[in-house]
Amino acid sequence: MKIISSYSGRLSKLFGKSTGGTRTLKVIFNDFPGGAEGFELMLRFCYNNGRVDINPSNLSLLYSAAKFMEMSSDFPSTTRPNLLEQTEKSLQQIGYWTWSELLVTLKQCQDLSNSSSIVEKCMDSLIGRMALSSESSPCPSTSSQDSSGTVRVSCDSRSTESLKTCFVRGTWWFEEISGLSLSFIEMLIKAMASKKFDHGTISKFLFYYQKSKCYSTSGDEKVKTIEVVIDLLHILDWSSIPCKSLFGLLRVALSLNVSKCSRKKVENMIGSQLDQATLDNLLIPSPHGANSLYDVNLVLRFLKSFLQGGIYSIRLKKVASLMDMYIAEVAPDPSLKPSKFLALAMALPDSARDSYNEMYRAIDMYLEAHTGLSNEEKMKICCALNYEKVSAEVCMHISQNKKFPSRTAIQALMSQQVKLKNLLQPTNATTCSLGEPDQKGNKDEQQIVLYAAKLDFSADNERLRAHLQGMQWRVMELEKVCRKMQTQMTKMMKSKTPNRSSSRSLPKLCS
């Protein structure tokens, strides 16, 4: 024991505090780094006059033992060899280590509490080699870079056809790195992100790691793995993360009941690139206990995240097209509340859609599946339509659709009449000779009709004109009916209240 204490500051202090005499001093280290193996390596150093073979397979154990036993230059016995100094000197040769040696050392450090400096150097070396090999290295497992920036190449026996195939794909290191503990994976990924390693490759590895661990773990460990993976993905550039993979991760997270914070992070990442999603991605079943078939609230949260990220015309129109398909898919669900349907229909700004034809079809399906809605509820839902952005065919269908309130038919036909007048408005200057400029009413209508007769429409425009003229006639007929109803209501009100002067204006039914 005196031999060991001559190298160890910790034992020297213990012996110094002990009293003299023949009493035997018993020392027990329950938390010695590396257990019996680490203790045996330390004894070899002490009983071999401060000499021991230091290599990548035992460096972490010797380093941790030296730190634990205080075998450093701080110990007063300067004549004795210094184990900590020798291990640190050997660590400087890390640039010559092979890929396998680096992994062995890292795995040993997972069980050592005082090896942070070794872990940092090993991870830096691994990251440098992964980055170098992804660019040009013909042998990813052996190329390295030392502290001076010089590229070193050492021979590694691990070379198989499967490895070469993986290397071509830039993922040759995925499987071996996955053998590290979750805490070390977290440290490595954060270091890679800070060193500007390709975020797309990092995200691919994280999904690979998540899938491999979900097959081999269960319970709380699986939930912890998912949450760590989500946290690491969240620090990356979200645009580099495949949207499809995020939806797969979300489904796993929902099935495992991970924390609300983790789910929110995945939702935000998905929402930021919602224009890359597909209809199948969005058709996520409602959580247990919910009445509706699909999780509409989740999609609304996606939309909120998307809009918070800034609106770009092309991306916005892609999301609008996606939402039209989604709304049509969920519309027949008899359990979907009108408020949720309307929230979906009006989530995006009007500028997102050039046409509301698909929205009309979705509303038509919803009204067909929800026959018990009141007229007021139907009117609220129809507010999601922009009648100026529906085609003539759809406008005709609205005017004949008994599922829609009658007022919507009037609005649709009126909008088409305005569209027709706007279409012909630029020709007024060339047709002013047909009537006096100050004449109103019939003279304006004569100009429009006469000009329309002289236009040389193409085949498509000819059909459009026919539809618009037909709708204009229906609008005129509806206006006559409205005026007649107003007259009848006025007479009825006067007959019921003969002694009171009606000073209030009647409701405008035809507005």
Coordinates of C-alpha atoms in Angstrom, one line a residue:
M1 CA 0.0 0.0 0.0
K2 CA 3.0 2.3 0.7
I3 CA 4.1 1.8 -2.9
I4 CA 0.7 2.9 -4.2
S5 CA 0.6 5.9 -1.9
S6 CA 3.9 7.1 -3.2
Y7 CA 2.1 7.7 -6.6
S8 CA -1.3 8.7 -5.3
G9 CA -2.0 11.9 -3.6
R10 CA -5.4 10.6 -2.3
L11 CA -3.8 7.6 -0.5
S12 CA -1.0 9.7 0.8
K13 CA -3.5 12.0 2.5
L14 CA -5.3 9.0 4.0
F15 CA -2.0 7.5 5.4
G16 CA -0.9 10.9 6.7
K17 CA -4.1 11.2 8.8
S18 CA -3.8 7.7 10.2
T19 CA -2.2 7.2 13.6
G20 CA 1.0 5.2 14.0
G21 CA 1.3 1.7 15.5
T22 CA 0.7 -1.7 14.1
R23 CA -3.0 -1.3 13.3
T24 CA -3.8 -2.3 9.8
L25 CA -5.4 0.5 7.6
K26 CA -8.2 -0.8 5.4
V27 CA -9.3 1.3 2.4
I28 CA -12.4 0.5 0.3
F29 CA -13.2 2.3 -2.9
N30 CA -16.8 1.4 -3.9
D31 CA -16.9 3.8 -6.9
F32 CA -13.4 3.3 -8.4
P33 CA -13.5 4.2 -12.1
G34 CA -13.7 1.1 -14.3
G35 CA -14.1 -1.2 -11.3
A36 CA -11.6 -4.1 -10.9
E37 CA -10.2 -3.6 -14.4
G38 CA -9.3 0.0 -13.8
F39 CA -7.9 -0.7 -10.4
E40 CA -5.7 -3.5 -11.8
L41 CA -4.3 -1.1 -14.5
M42 CA -3.5 1.4 -11.8
L43 CA -1.7 -1.3 -9.7
R44 CA 0.4 -2.3 -12.7
F45 CA 1.6 1.3 -13.1
C46 CA 2.5 1.6 -9.5
Y47 CA 4.3 -1.8 -9.1
N48 CA 6.1 -1.4 -12.5
N49 CA 8.0 1.7 -11.4
G50 CA 5.5 4.0 -13.1
R51 CA 5.5 2.3 -16.5
V52 CA 2.4 0.9 -18.3
D53 CA 1.4 0.3 -21.9
I54 CA -1.1 3.1 -22.7
N55 CA -3.2 2.5 -25.8
P56 CA -6.7 3.5 -27.0
S57 CA -8.3 0.5 -25.3
N58 CA -7.2 1.4 -21.8
L59 CA -6.4 5.1 -22.0
S60 CA -9.8 6.2 -20.6
L61 CA -9.6 3.8 -17.7
L62 CA -6.0 4.9 -16.8
Y63 CA -7.0 8.5 -17.2
S64 CA -10.0 8.2 -14.9
A65 CA -8.1 6.2 -12.3
A66 CA -5.3 8.8 -12.3
K67 CA -7.9 11.6 -11.7
F68 CA -9.6 9.6 -9.0
M69 CA -6.4 8.7 -7.1
E70 CA -4.9 12.2 -7.7
M71 CA -1.9 10.9 -9.5
S72 CA -1.0 14.2 -11.0
S73 CA 1.7 16.9 -10.9
D74 CA 0.0 18.4 -7.9
F75 CA 1.2 15.5 -5.8
P76 CA 4.4 16.6 -4.0
S77 CA 6.5 13.5 -4.9
T78 CA 7.9 15.0 -8.1
T79 CA 10.5 12.2 -8.5
R80 CA 7.8 9.6 -9.3
P81 CA 6.3 9.2 -12.8
N82 CA 3.0 11.0 -13.3
L83 CA 0.2 8.7 -14.6
L84 CA -2.2 11.6 -15.5
E85 CA 0.5 13.4 -17.4
Q86 CA 1.3 10.2 -19.4
T87 CA -2.3 9.6 -20.3
E88 CA -2.8 13.2 -21.4
K89 CA 0.3 12.9 -23.6
S90 CA -1.0 9.7 -25.2
L91 CA -4.3 11.5 -25.9
Q92 CA -2.5 14.0 -28.0
Q93 CA -1.9 11.2 -30.5
I94 CA -5.7 10.8 -31.1
G95 CA -5.3 11.9 -34.7
Y96 CA -3.5 8.6 -35.4
W97 CA -6.3 6.4 -33.9
T98 CA -8.5 4.4 -36.1
W99 CA -12.3 4.8 -36.3
S100 CA -12.7 1.6 -34.3
E101 CA -10.3 2.7 -31.6
L102 CA -12.2 6.0 -31.2
L103 CA -15.5 4.1 -30.7
V104 CA -14.0 1.7 -28.2
T105 CA -12.7 4.6 -26.1
L106 CA -16.0 6.5 -26.3
K107 CA -17.9 3.4 -25.1
Q108 CA -15.6 3.0 -22.2
C109 CA -16.2 6.6 -21.2
Q110 CA -19.9 6.0 -21.0
D111 CA -19.4 4.3 -17.6
L112 CA -16.8 6.8 -16.4
S113 CA -17.8 10.0 -14.6
N114 CA -14.6 12.0 -14.9
S115 CA -13.6 11.5 -18.5
S116 CA -15.2 14.6 -20.1
S117 CA -12.0 15.8 -21.7
I118 CA -11.4 12.4 -23.4
V119 CA -15.1 12.4 -24.6
E120 CA -14.8 15.8 -26.1
K121 CA -11.6 15.0 -28.0
C122 CA -12.9 11.7 -29.3
M123 CA -16.2 13.3 -30.5
D124 CA -14.3 16.1 -32.2
S125 CA -12.2 13.5 -34.0
L126 CA -15.2 11.4 -35.0
I127 CA -17.0 14.5 -36.4
G128 CA -14.0 15.6 -38.4
R129 CA -13.7 12.2 -40.0
M130 CA -17.4 11.9 -40.8
A131 CA -17.4 15.3 -42.4
L132 CA -14.2 14.6 -44.3
S133 CA -15.4 11.2 -45.5
S134 CA -18.7 12.6 -46.7
E135 CA -16.8 14.9 -49.0
S136 CA -13.9 13.0 -50.5
S137 CA -12.3 10.4 -48.4
P138 CA -12.0 6.9 -50.0
C139 CA -11.7 5.2 -46.7
P140 CA -14.0 6.8 -44.1
S141 CA -13.0 4.6 -41.2
T142 CA -9.3 5.4 -41.3
S143 CA -8.9 9.1 -42.4
S144 CA -8.4 11.6 -39.6
Q145 CA -7.3 15.1 -38.9
D146 CA -5.0 16.1 -36.0
S147 CA -5.0 19.3 -34.0
S148 CA -2.6 21.0 -36.5
G149 CA -5.0 20.4 -39.3
T150 CA -2.9 17.8 -41.0
V151 CA -4.8 14.9 -42.5
R152 CA -3.7 11.5 -41.3
V153 CA -4.5 8.1 -42.9
S154 CA -4.3 4.9 -40.9
C155 CA -5.2 1.4 -41.8
D156 CA -8.4 -0.1 -40.4
S157 CA -9.3 -3.8 -41.0
R158 CA -13.1 -3.1 -41.0
S159 CA -14.0 -2.9 -44.6
T160 CA -17.0 -4.7 -46.1
E161 CA -19.2 -4.3 -49.2
S162 CA -22.1 -3.3 -47.0
L163 CA -20.0 -0.5 -45.5
K164 CA -19.0 0.7 -48.9
T165 CA -22.6 0.8 -50.0
C166 CA -23.6 2.8 -46.9
F167 CA -20.7 5.1 -47.4
V168 CA -21.8 6.0 -50.9
R169 CA -25.1 7.0 -49.3
G170 CA -23.4 9.1 -46.7
T171 CA -24.7 7.0 -43.9
W172 CA -21.9 4.5 -43.4
W173 CA -21.4 5.5 -39.8
F174 CA -25.1 5.3 -38.7
E175 CA -25.0 1.8 -37.3
E176 CA -21.8 2.1 -35.3
I177 CA -22.7 5.4 -33.8
S178 CA -26.1 4.1 -32.8
G179 CA -24.3 1.8 -30.3
L180 CA -23.5 4.8 -28.0
S181 CA -25.7 5.6 -25.1
L182 CA -28.6 8.1 -25.4
S183 CA -26.7 10.8 -23.4
F184 CA -23.6 10.4 -25.7
I185 CA -25.8 10.6 -28.8
E186 CA -27.2 13.9 -27.4
M187 CA -23.7 15.3 -26.8
L188 CA -22.5 14.2 -30.2
I189 CA -25.4 15.6 -32.2
K190 CA -25.2 19.0 -30.4
A191 CA -21.4 19.1 -31.2
M192 CA -22.1 18.2 -34.8
A193 CA -24.8 21.0 -35.1
S194 CA -22.4 23.5 -33.5
K195 CA -19.7 22.6 -36.0
K196 CA -22.0 23.2 -39.0
F197 CA -22.3 19.6 -39.9
D198 CA -24.9 18.9 -42.7
H199 CA -28.2 19.1 -40.9
G200 CA -29.9 16.9 -43.5
T201 CA -27.5 14.1 -42.7
I202 CA -27.9 14.7 -38.9
S203 CA -31.7 14.4 -39.3
K204 CA -31.5 11.2 -41.2
F205 CA -29.3 9.7 -38.5
L206 CA -31.7 10.7 -35.8
F207 CA -34.6 9.0 -37.5
Y208 CA -32.4 5.9 -38.1
Y209 CA -31.5 6.0 -34.4
Q210 CA -35.1 6.5 -33.3
K211 CA -36.3 3.5 -35.3
S212 CA -33.5 1.2 -34.2
K213 CA -34.0 2.0 -30.6
C214 CA -37.8 1.7 -30.7
Y215 CA -37.4 -1.9 -31.8
S216 CA -35.0 -2.8 -29.0
T217 CA -36.4 -0.8 -26.1
S218 CA -39.7 -0.5 -24.3
G219 CA -41.7 1.6 -21.9
D220 CA -40.2 4.7 -20.4
E221 CA -36.9 4.2 -22.2
K222 CA -38.6 4.4 -25.5
V223 CA -40.5 7.5 -24.6
K224 CA -37.2 9.1 -23.4
T225 CA -35.5 8.2 -26.7
I226 CA -38.4 9.8 -28.7
E227 CA -38.3 13.0 -26.6
V228 CA -34.5 13.4 -27.0
V229 CA -34.7 12.8 -30.7
I230 CA -37.4 15.5 -31.0
D231 CA -35.3 17.9 -28.9
L232 CA -32.3 17.4 -31.2
L233 CA -34.3 17.7 -34.4
H234 CA -35.7 21.0 -33.0
I235 CA -32.3 22.6 -32.9
L236 CA -31.6 21.9 -36.6
D237 CA -32.6 23.8 -39.6
W238 CA -36.2 22.6 -40.0
S239 CA -36.2 22.9 -43.7
S240 CA -33.5 20.2 -43.9
I241 CA -35.8 17.7 -42.1
P242 CA -38.0 15.5 -44.4
C243 CA -41.7 16.3 -43.8
K244 CA -42.7 12.7 -44.3
S245 CA -40.3 11.5 -41.5
L246 CA -41.7 14.2 -39.1
F247 CA -45.2 12.8 -39.6
G248 CA -44.0 9.3 -38.9
L249 CA -42.3 10.6 -35.7
L250 CA -45.5 12.4 -34.7
R251 CA -47.6 9.2 -35.1
V252 CA -45.1 7.3 -32.8
A253 CA -45.1 10.2 -30.3
L254 CA -48.9 10.2 -30.2
S255 CA -49.0 6.5 -29.6
L256 CA -46.5 6.6 -26.8
N257 CA -48.1 9.6 -25.1
V258 CA -44.9 11.7 -25.0
S259 CA -44.8 15.0 -23.2
K260 CA -47.0 17.9 -24.5
C261 CA -43.8 20.0 -25.0
S262 CA -42.3 17.4 -27.3
R263 CA -45.5 17.1 -29.3
K264 CA -45.7 20.8 -29.7
K265 CA -42.2 20.9 -31.1
V266 CA -43.0 18.3 -33.8
E267 CA -46.2 20.1 -34.7
N268 CA -44.3 23.4 -35.2
M269 CA -41.7 21.7 -37.3
I270 CA -44.4 20.1 -39.5
G271 CA -46.3 23.4 -39.7
S272 CA -43.3 25.2 -40.9
Q273 CA -43.2 23.1 -44.1
L274 CA -46.9 22.2 -44.4
D275 CA -46.7 22.8 -48.1
Q276 CA -44.6 19.7 -48.4
A277 CA -47.2 17.5 -46.8
T278 CA -49.7 15.2 -48.5
L279 CA -53.3 14.4 -47.8
D280 CA -52.4 11.0 -46.4
N281 CA -50.0 12.7 -43.9
L282 CA -52.9 14.9 -42.6
L283 CA -55.4 12.1 -42.1
I284 CA -54.5 11.3 -38.5
P285 CA -57.2 9.7 -36.4
S286 CA -58.7 11.6 -33.5
P287 CA -57.3 10.8 -30.0
H288 CA -59.2 8.3 -27.9
G289 CA -62.5 9.7 -26.7
A290 CA -63.0 12.3 -29.4
N291 CA -66.1 12.1 -31.5
S292 CA -64.8 13.1 -34.9
L293 CA -63.1 10.7 -37.2
Y294 CA -59.9 12.7 -37.8
D295 CA -57.9 15.0 -35.6
V296 CA -59.0 18.3 -37.0
N297 CA -57.6 20.3 -34.1
L298 CA -54.1 19.0 -34.9
V299 CA -54.4 20.2 -38.5
L300 CA -55.6 23.6 -37.3
R301 CA -52.4 23.8 -35.2
F302 CA -50.4 22.9 -38.3
L303 CA -52.0 25.8 -40.1
K304 CA -51.3 28.2 -37.2
S305 CA -47.6 27.3 -37.2
F306 CA -47.4 27.6 -41.0
L307 CA -49.0 31.1 -41.0
Q308 CA -46.7 32.3 -38.2
G309 CA -43.7 31.5 -40.3
G310 CA -44.5 34.1 -42.9
I311 CA -46.7 33.9 -46.0
Y312 CA -45.3 33.3 -49.4
S313 CA -47.6 33.2 -52.4
I314 CA -46.5 29.9 -54.0
R315 CA -46.3 28.0 -50.7
L316 CA -49.6 29.5 -49.5
K317 CA -51.4 28.3 -52.6
K318 CA -50.0 24.8 -52.2
V319 CA -51.3 24.7 -48.7
A320 CA -54.7 26.0 -49.8
S321 CA -54.9 23.2 -52.4
L322 CA -53.9 20.6 -49.8
M323 CA -56.5 22.0 -47.3
D324 CA -59.3 21.9 -50.0
M325 CA -58.6 18.2 -50.4
Y326 CA -58.5 17.7 -46.6
I327 CA -61.7 19.5 -46.0
A328 CA -63.4 17.5 -48.7
E329 CA -62.1 14.3 -47.0
V330 CA -63.4 15.2 -43.5
A331 CA -66.7 16.9 -44.7
P332 CA -68.8 13.6 -44.8
D333 CA -67.9 12.9 -41.1
P334 CA -71.3 13.2 -39.3
S335 CA -69.5 14.0 -36.0
L336 CA -67.6 17.0 -37.4
K337 CA -69.0 20.1 -35.7
P338 CA -69.9 23.1 -37.9
S339 CA -67.5 25.3 -35.9
K340 CA -64.6 23.0 -36.7
F341 CA -65.6 22.8 -40.4
L342 CA -65.8 26.5 -40.6
A343 CA -62.5 26.9 -38.8
L344 CA -60.8 24.7 -41.4
A345 CA -62.5 26.5 -44.3
M346 CA -61.6 30.0 -43.1
A347 CA -58.1 29.3 -41.6
L348 CA -56.3 30.7 -44.7
P349 CA -56.6 34.2 -46.1
D350 CA -58.6 34.8 -49.2
S351 CA -55.5 35.4 -51.3
A352 CA -54.5 31.7 -50.9
R353 CA -57.2 30.6 -53.4
D354 CA -57.6 31.6 -57.0
S355 CA -60.8 29.5 -57.2
Y356 CA -63.4 28.4 -54.6
N357 CA -64.8 25.6 -56.7
E358 CA -63.3 22.9 -54.5
M359 CA -64.4 24.7 -51.3
Y360 CA -68.0 24.7 -52.7
R361 CA -67.8 21.0 -53.3
A362 CA -66.6 20.4 -49.8
I363 CA -69.4 22.5 -48.3
D364 CA -71.9 20.7 -50.5
M365 CA -70.7 17.4 -49.1
Y366 CA -70.8 18.7 -45.5
L367 CA -74.4 20.0 -45.9
E368 CA -75.4 16.7 -47.4
A369 CA -74.0 14.8 -44.4
H370 CA -75.4 17.2 -41.9
T371 CA -79.1 17.7 -42.8
G372 CA -80.1 18.8 -39.3
L373 CA -78.3 22.2 -39.5
S374 CA -80.3 25.3 -39.0
N375 CA -80.5 27.9 -41.8
E376 CA -78.3 30.2 -39.6
E377 CA -75.6 27.5 -39.3
K378 CA -75.7 27.0 -43.1
M379 CA -75.3 30.7 -43.7
K380 CA -72.3 30.8 -41.5
I381 CA -70.7 27.9 -43.3
C382 CA -71.4 29.5 -46.7
C383 CA -69.5 32.6 -45.5
A384 CA -66.4 30.6 -46.3
L385 CA -67.2 31.0 -50.0
N386 CA -66.0 33.9 -52.2
Y387 CA -68.7 34.0 -54.9
E388 CA -66.5 36.1 -57.1
K389 CA -64.0 33.2 -57.3
V390 CA -66.3 30.5 -58.4
S391 CA -66.8 29.4 -62.0
A392 CA -70.0 29.9 -64.0
E393 CA -70.7 26.2 -63.8
V394 CA -70.5 26.2 -60.0
C395 CA -72.6 29.3 -59.7
M396 CA -75.3 27.7 -61.7
H397 CA -75.1 24.6 -59.4
I398 CA -75.4 26.9 -56.3
S399 CA -78.5 28.5 -57.7
Q400 CA -80.2 25.1 -58.2
N401 CA -78.8 23.4 -55.0
K402 CA -81.6 23.0 -52.5
K403 CA -79.1 22.2 -49.7
F404 CA -77.9 25.8 -49.8
P405 CA -79.9 28.7 -48.3
S406 CA -81.8 30.7 -50.9
R407 CA -79.9 33.8 -50.1
T408 CA -76.6 32.2 -51.2
A409 CA -78.1 31.6 -54.6
I410 CA -78.9 35.3 -54.9
Q411 CA -75.4 36.2 -53.8
A412 CA -73.9 33.8 -56.3
L413 CA -75.9 35.1 -59.2
M414 CA -75.4 38.7 -58.3
S415 CA -71.6 38.2 -58.2
Q416 CA -71.7 36.6 -61.7
Q417 CA -73.7 39.6 -63.0
V418 CA -71.1 41.9 -61.6
K419 CA -68.4 39.8 -63.2
L420 CA -70.1 40.0 -66.6
K421 CA -70.4 43.8 -66.3
N422 CA -66.7 44.1 -65.2
L423 CA -65.8 41.9 -68.2
L424 CA -67.4 44.3 -70.6
Q425 CA -66.7 47.5 -68.8
P426 CA -63.4 48.4 -70.7
T427 CA -65.5 48.7 -73.9
N428 CA -67.6 51.6 -72.8
A429 CA -65.3 54.1 -74.4
T430 CA -65.6 52.5 -77.9
T431 CA -69.4 52.2 -77.6
C432 CA -70.3 55.6 -76.2
S433 CA -71.6 56.7 -79.6
L434 CA -74.6 54.4 -79.2
G435 CA -76.1 56.7 -76.6
E436 CA -75.7 60.0 -74.9
P437 CA -73.0 60.1 -72.1
D438 CA -75.4 61.4 -69.5
Q439 CA -78.1 58.8 -70.1
K440 CA -78.5 56.1 -67.4
G441 CA -80.3 52.8 -66.9
N442 CA -81.5 51.4 -70.2
K443 CA -78.9 53.1 -72.3
D444 CA -76.0 51.5 -70.3
E445 CA -77.7 48.1 -70.6
Q446 CA -78.1 48.6 -74.4
Q447 CA -74.4 49.4 -74.7
I448 CA -73.4 46.2 -72.9
V449 CA -75.8 44.0 -74.9
L450 CA -74.9 45.6 -78.3
Y451 CA -71.2 45.3 -77.6
A452 CA -71.6 41.7 -76.5
A453 CA -73.2 40.9 -79.8
K454 CA -70.2 42.2 -81.7
L455 CA -67.5 40.4 -79.7
D456 CA -65.6 37.6 -81.4
F457 CA -65.6 35.0 -78.5
S458 CA -63.6 31.9 -78.6
A459 CA -65.3 28.5 -78.0
D460 CA -64.7 28.6 -74.3
N461 CA -65.7 32.3 -73.9
E462 CA -68.8 31.6 -75.9
R463 CA -69.9 28.9 -73.4
L464 CA -69.1 31.3 -70.5
R465 CA -71.2 34.1 -72.1
A466 CA -74.1 31.7 -72.5
H467 CA -73.9 30.7 -68.8
L468 CA -73.6 34.3 -67.7
Q469 CA -76.5 35.5 -69.8
G470 CA -78.7 32.8 -68.4
M471 CA -77.7 33.7 -64.8
Q472 CA -78.3 37.3 -65.5
W473 CA -81.9 36.5 -66.5
R474 CA -82.4 34.4 -63.3
V475 CA -81.1 37.4 -61.2
M476 CA -83.7 39.6 -62.8
E477 CA -86.4 37.1 -62.1
L478 CA -85.3 36.8 -58.4
E479 CA -85.3 40.6 -58.1
K480 CA -88.9 40.7 -59.3
V481 CA -89.9 38.1 -56.7
C482 CA -88.1 40.0 -54.0
R483 CA -89.9 43.3 -54.9
K484 CA -93.2 41.5 -54.9
M485 CA -92.5 40.0 -51.5
Q486 CA -91.6 43.4 -50.1
T487 CA -94.8 44.9 -51.4
Q488 CA -96.9 42.1 -49.8
M489 CA -95.1 42.4 -46.5
T490 CA -95.7 46.1 -46.5
K491 CA -99.4 45.6 -47.0
M492 CA -99.5 43.0 -44.2
M493 CA -97.7 45.2 -41.8
K494 CA -100.1 48.1 -42.5
S495 CA -103.1 45.9 -42.1
K496 CA -101.9 44.7 -38.7
T497 CA -100.9 48.1 -37.4
P498 CA -103.4 50.6 -38.9
N499 CA -103.0 53.3 -36.3
R500 CA -99.2 53.4 -36.2
S501 CA -97.0 55.1 -38.7
S502 CA -94.3 52.8 -40.0
S503 CA -91.1 54.8 -39.9
R504 CA -88.7 51.9 -40.0
S505 CA -87.3 50.7 -43.3
L506 CA -88.0 47.2 -44.3
P507 CA -85.3 44.6 -44.4
K508 CA -83.4 44.4 -47.7
L509 CA -84.2 40.8 -48.8
C510 CA -82.5 41.3 -52.1
S511 CA -79.3 42.8 -50.9

